[in-house]
């Protein structure tokens, strides 16, 4: 158990819709990052939040946005869904003072039809 | 930009035997971290082992060890005494050690390990 939980575990949306994925981290985990893992691929970094502010972003368009809350929970929002957004979305968090290890959740599997 | 390459899409090993998974990476940085993560069917990424680039000694964690060749930019994972529970996808990952930057991990495409009884 990593102490990172994600919801929902599975969901299906249609093209053009919007989706919100949620993550709950361990107490004290000030840094949270989100990854997209397409089928058969390694995870790709979407963005990172530290103390409720975005402080790093990968090659993802602005329709991917996020929020981090003081209670160590966070959200990933995706607008105008496209078929290629179908993937497993992973949340990972850690204490800033701790070097190296990220604790991952089990992911949310999004299917866009 | 940094890249991570895992050239073995699939590997198999007999229970109790040893297997080595390969990983190469490309970077111009001198300070970085390397990781091996395991992703079982439950989908949760679990850290197997980590290596700091400034450390010459290869990391070991029980049955797991790495062969870190900094000049060759190679970072292989050796699993000794393989167990059925080791069956999973294994991902090699890179993280910059630059202070103040994002802590993004760059992952390879993974190697699916099958353990045969």
Coordinates of C-alpha atoms in Angstrom, one line a residue:
Chain A
X1 CA 0.0 0.0 0.0
X2 CA 1.4 3.4 -1.0
X3 CA -1.3 5.5 0.7
X4 CA -2.2 7.1 -2.6
X5 CA -5.8 6.5 -3.8
X6 CA -7.3 7.5 -7.1
X7 CA -10.9 7.7 -8.3
X8 CA -12.7 6.6 -10.3
X9 CA -10.9 3.4 -11.2
X10 CA -12.5 3.1 -14.6
X11 CA -14.7 5.5 -16.7
X12 CA -16.0 5.9 -20.2
X13 CA -16.5 9.3 -21.9
X14 CA -17.3 10.4 -25.4
X15 CA -15.3 12.7 -27.6
X16 CA -15.7 16.3 -26.7
X17 CA -16.7 15.7 -23.1
X18 CA -14.8 16.8 -20.0
X19 CA -13.4 14.6 -17.2
X20 CA -12.1 15.1 -13.7
X21 CA -9.9 12.5 -12.1
X22 CA -9.1 12.6 -8.4
X23 CA -6.2 11.7 -6.2
X24 CA -5.8 11.5 -2.5
X25 CA -2.2 11.5 -1.2
X26 CA -0.6 10.8 2.2
X27 CA -0.6 13.5 4.8
X28 CA 2.5 15.6 4.3
X29 CA 3.0 14.9 0.6
X30 CA 3.4 18.4 -0.7
X31 CA 4.4 17.3 -4.2
X32 CA 2.0 15.6 -6.6
X33 CA 2.5 14.7 -10.2
X34 CA 0.3 13.2 -12.9
X35 CA 1.2 10.8 -15.6
X36 CA -0.5 9.4 -18.7
X37 CA 0.2 5.8 -19.6
X38 CA -1.1 4.7 -23.0
X39 CA -1.6 1.0 -23.6
X40 CA 1.7 -0.7 -24.0
X41 CA 3.7 2.4 -23.2
X42 CA 5.6 3.8 -20.3
X43 CA 4.0 6.7 -18.3
X44 CA 4.4 10.2 -19.7
X45 CA 4.7 13.2 -17.4
X46 CA 1.8 15.6 -17.6
X47 CA 2.5 18.1 -14.8
X48 CA 3.5 18.5 -11.2
X49 CA 2.1 20.6 -8.4
X50 CA 3.9 21.8 -5.3
X51 CA 2.0 23.5 -2.5
X52 CA -1.0 24.1 -4.8
X53 CA 1.0 25.6 -7.7
X54 CA 2.0 24.0 -10.9
X55 CA 5.8 23.9 -11.1
X56 CA 6.5 21.6 -14.0
X57 CA 4.7 20.6 -17.2
X58 CA 5.3 18.0 -19.9
X59 CA 4.3 18.1 -23.5
X60 CA 0.5 18.3 -23.0
X61 CA -1.9 20.9 -24.3
X62 CA -3.6 23.4 -22.0
X63 CA -6.8 21.4 -22.0
X64 CA -5.0 19.3 -19.5
X65 CA -5.2 21.2 -16.2
X66 CA -4.9 20.4 -12.5
X67 CA -5.6 21.5 -9.0
X68 CA -3.9 20.7 -5.7
X69 CA -5.7 21.3 -2.4
X70 CA -4.4 21.9 1.1
X71 CA -5.8 18.5 2.3
X72 CA -3.3 16.6 0.1
X73 CA -5.9 15.8 -2.6
X74 CA -5.6 16.8 -6.2
X75 CA -7.4 16.7 -9.5
X76 CA -6.6 16.3 -13.1
X77 CA -9.1 17.9 -15.5
X78 CA -9.2 17.2 -19.2
X79 CA -11.4 19.2 -21.5
X80 CA -12.6 18.5 -25.1
X81 CA -11.7 14.8 -24.8
X82 CA -10.1 13.2 -27.9
X83 CA -9.8 9.5 -28.7
X84 CA -6.1 9.6 -28.0
X85 CA -6.8 10.6 -24.4
X86 CA -7.8 7.0 -23.7
X87 CA -5.1 5.9 -21.2
X88 CA -4.3 5.0 -17.6
X89 CA -3.8 8.2 -15.6
X90 CA -1.5 7.8 -12.7
X91 CA -1.1 10.1 -9.7
X92 CA 2.1 10.1 -7.7
X93 CA 3.1 12.0 -4.6
X94 CA 5.9 12.5 -2.1
X95 CA 7.2 14.6 0.7
X96 CA 9.4 17.3 -0.7
X97 CA 12.1 16.6 1.9
X98 CA 12.3 13.0 0.8
X99 CA 14.6 12.3 -2.2
X100 CA 13.8 10.1 -5.1
X101 CA 10.8 8.0 -4.2
X102 CA 7.4 8.7 -5.6
X103 CA 4.4 6.8 -4.3
X104 CA 1.9 5.9 -7.1
X105 CA -1.8 5.3 -7.0
X106 CA -3.4 2.5 -9.0
X107 CA -4.6 4.8 -11.7
X108 CA -7.8 5.7 -13.4
X109 CA -8.5 4.0 -16.7
X110 CA -10.2 6.4 -19.1
X111 CA -11.8 5.2 -22.3
X112 CA -12.9 7.9 -24.8
X113 CA -15.4 6.7 -27.5
Chain B
X1 CA 15.8 16.0 -23.8
X2 CA 16.5 12.8 -21.9
X3 CA 15.4 9.5 -23.3
X4 CA 15.2 6.0 -21.8
X5 CA 15.3 2.9 -24.0
X6 CA 14.3 -0.6 -23.0
X7 CA 15.2 -2.9 -25.9
X8 CA 13.5 -6.1 -24.5
X9 CA 9.7 -5.9 -24.8
X10 CA 9.4 -9.3 -23.2
X11 CA 11.5 -11.6 -21.1
X12 CA 10.9 -14.9 -19.4
X13 CA 12.7 -16.8 -16.6
X14 CA 12.3 -20.0 -14.8
X15 CA 11.4 -19.8 -11.1
X16 CA 14.6 -19.6 -8.9
X17 CA 16.7 -18.6 -11.9
X18 CA 18.4 -15.2 -12.6
X19 CA 17.3 -12.7 -15.2
X20 CA 18.7 -9.4 -16.4
X21 CA 16.6 -6.6 -17.8
X22 CA 18.4 -4.0 -20.0
X23 CA 18.1 -0.2 -20.0
X24 CA 20.0 2.5 -21.7
X25 CA 19.5 6.2 -21.4
X26 CA 20.6 9.4 -23.0
X27 CA 21.4 12.6 -21.1
X28 CA 23.9 15.5 -21.1
X29 CA 23.5 16.0 -17.3
X30 CA 26.0 14.7 -14.7
X31 CA 23.6 14.7 -11.8
X32 CA 20.6 12.4 -12.0
X33 CA 18.8 9.5 -10.5
X34 CA 17.8 6.2 -12.1
X35 CA 15.0 3.9 -11.0
X36 CA 13.5 0.6 -11.8
X37 CA 9.7 0.3 -11.2
X38 CA 7.5 -2.7 -11.2
X39 CA 3.9 -2.6 -12.4
X40 CA 1.9 -5.7 -11.7
X41 CA -1.6 -6.3 -13.2
X42 CA -2.9 -4.2 -10.3
X43 CA -1.4 -1.3 -12.1
X44 CA 0.3 0.3 -9.1
X45 CA 3.8 1.3 -9.8
X46 CA 6.2 0.1 -7.1
X47 CA 9.7 1.2 -6.7
X48 CA 12.2 -1.7 -7.0
X49 CA 15.5 0.0 -6.7
X50 CA 17.1 3.4 -7.2
X51 CA 20.6 4.6 -8.1
X52 CA 22.2 8.0 -7.7
X53 CA 24.5 8.9 -10.6
X54 CA 27.2 10.2 -8.3
X55 CA 27.5 6.9 -6.5
X56 CA 29.9 4.4 -8.1
X57 CA 28.6 1.5 -6.0
X58 CA 25.8 -0.4 -7.6
X59 CA 22.6 -0.4 -5.6
X60 CA 21.2 -3.7 -4.3
X61 CA 17.9 -4.5 -2.6
X62 CA 17.6 -8.1 -1.5
X63 CA 17.3 -10.2 -4.7
X64 CA 17.4 -7.1 -6.9
X65 CA 20.7 -5.5 -8.0
X66 CA 21.7 -3.1 -10.8
X67 CA 24.7 -2.8 -13.0
X68 CA 25.2 0.9 -13.5
X69 CA 27.7 1.9 -16.2
X70 CA 27.7 5.7 -16.2
X71 CA 30.1 6.1 -19.2
X72 CA 28.0 3.7 -21.3
X73 CA 24.8 5.1 -20.0
X74 CA 23.6 1.7 -19.1
X75 CA 21.4 0.6 -16.1
X76 CA 20.5 -3.0 -16.1
X77 CA 18.4 -4.8 -13.4
X78 CA 19.3 -8.3 -12.2
X79 CA 16.7 -10.3 -10.4
X80 CA 18.1 -13.3 -8.6
X81 CA 16.2 -16.4 -7.4
X82 CA 13.1 -15.3 -9.4
X83 CA 9.8 -15.8 -7.8
X84 CA 6.3 -16.1 -9.3
X85 CA 5.4 -12.7 -7.7
X86 CA 8.1 -11.0 -9.7
X87 CA 6.0 -11.4 -12.9
X88 CA 5.1 -7.8 -14.0
X89 CA 6.0 -5.0 -16.3
X90 CA 9.3 -3.4 -15.4
X91 CA 10.0 0.2 -16.2
X92 CA 13.4 1.9 -16.2
X93 CA 13.1 5.6 -15.3
X94 CA 15.3 8.7 -15.2
X95 CA 15.1 11.8 -13.1
X96 CA 17.2 14.9 -13.4
X97 CA 19.1 15.9 -10.2
X98 CA 19.0 19.6 -11.1
X99 CA 17.8 21.5 -8.1
X100 CA 14.7 23.6 -8.4
X101 CA 13.4 21.9 -11.5
X102 CA 10.4 19.6 -11.8
X103 CA 10.8 16.1 -10.6
X104 CA 9.5 14.5 -13.7
X105 CA 10.4 10.9 -14.4
X106 CA 11.2 9.9 -17.9
X107 CA 10.2 6.2 -18.4
X108 CA 11.1 3.6 -20.9
X109 CA 8.5 1.6 -22.7
X110 CA 8.8 -1.3 -20.3
X111 CA 9.8 -5.0 -20.3
X112 CA 7.1 -7.6 -19.5
X113 CA 8.7 -10.3 -17.3
X114 CA 7.1 -13.8 -17.2
X115 CA 8.2 -16.2 -14.5
X116 CA 7.6 -19.8 -15.4
X117 CA 7.1 -22.4 -12.5

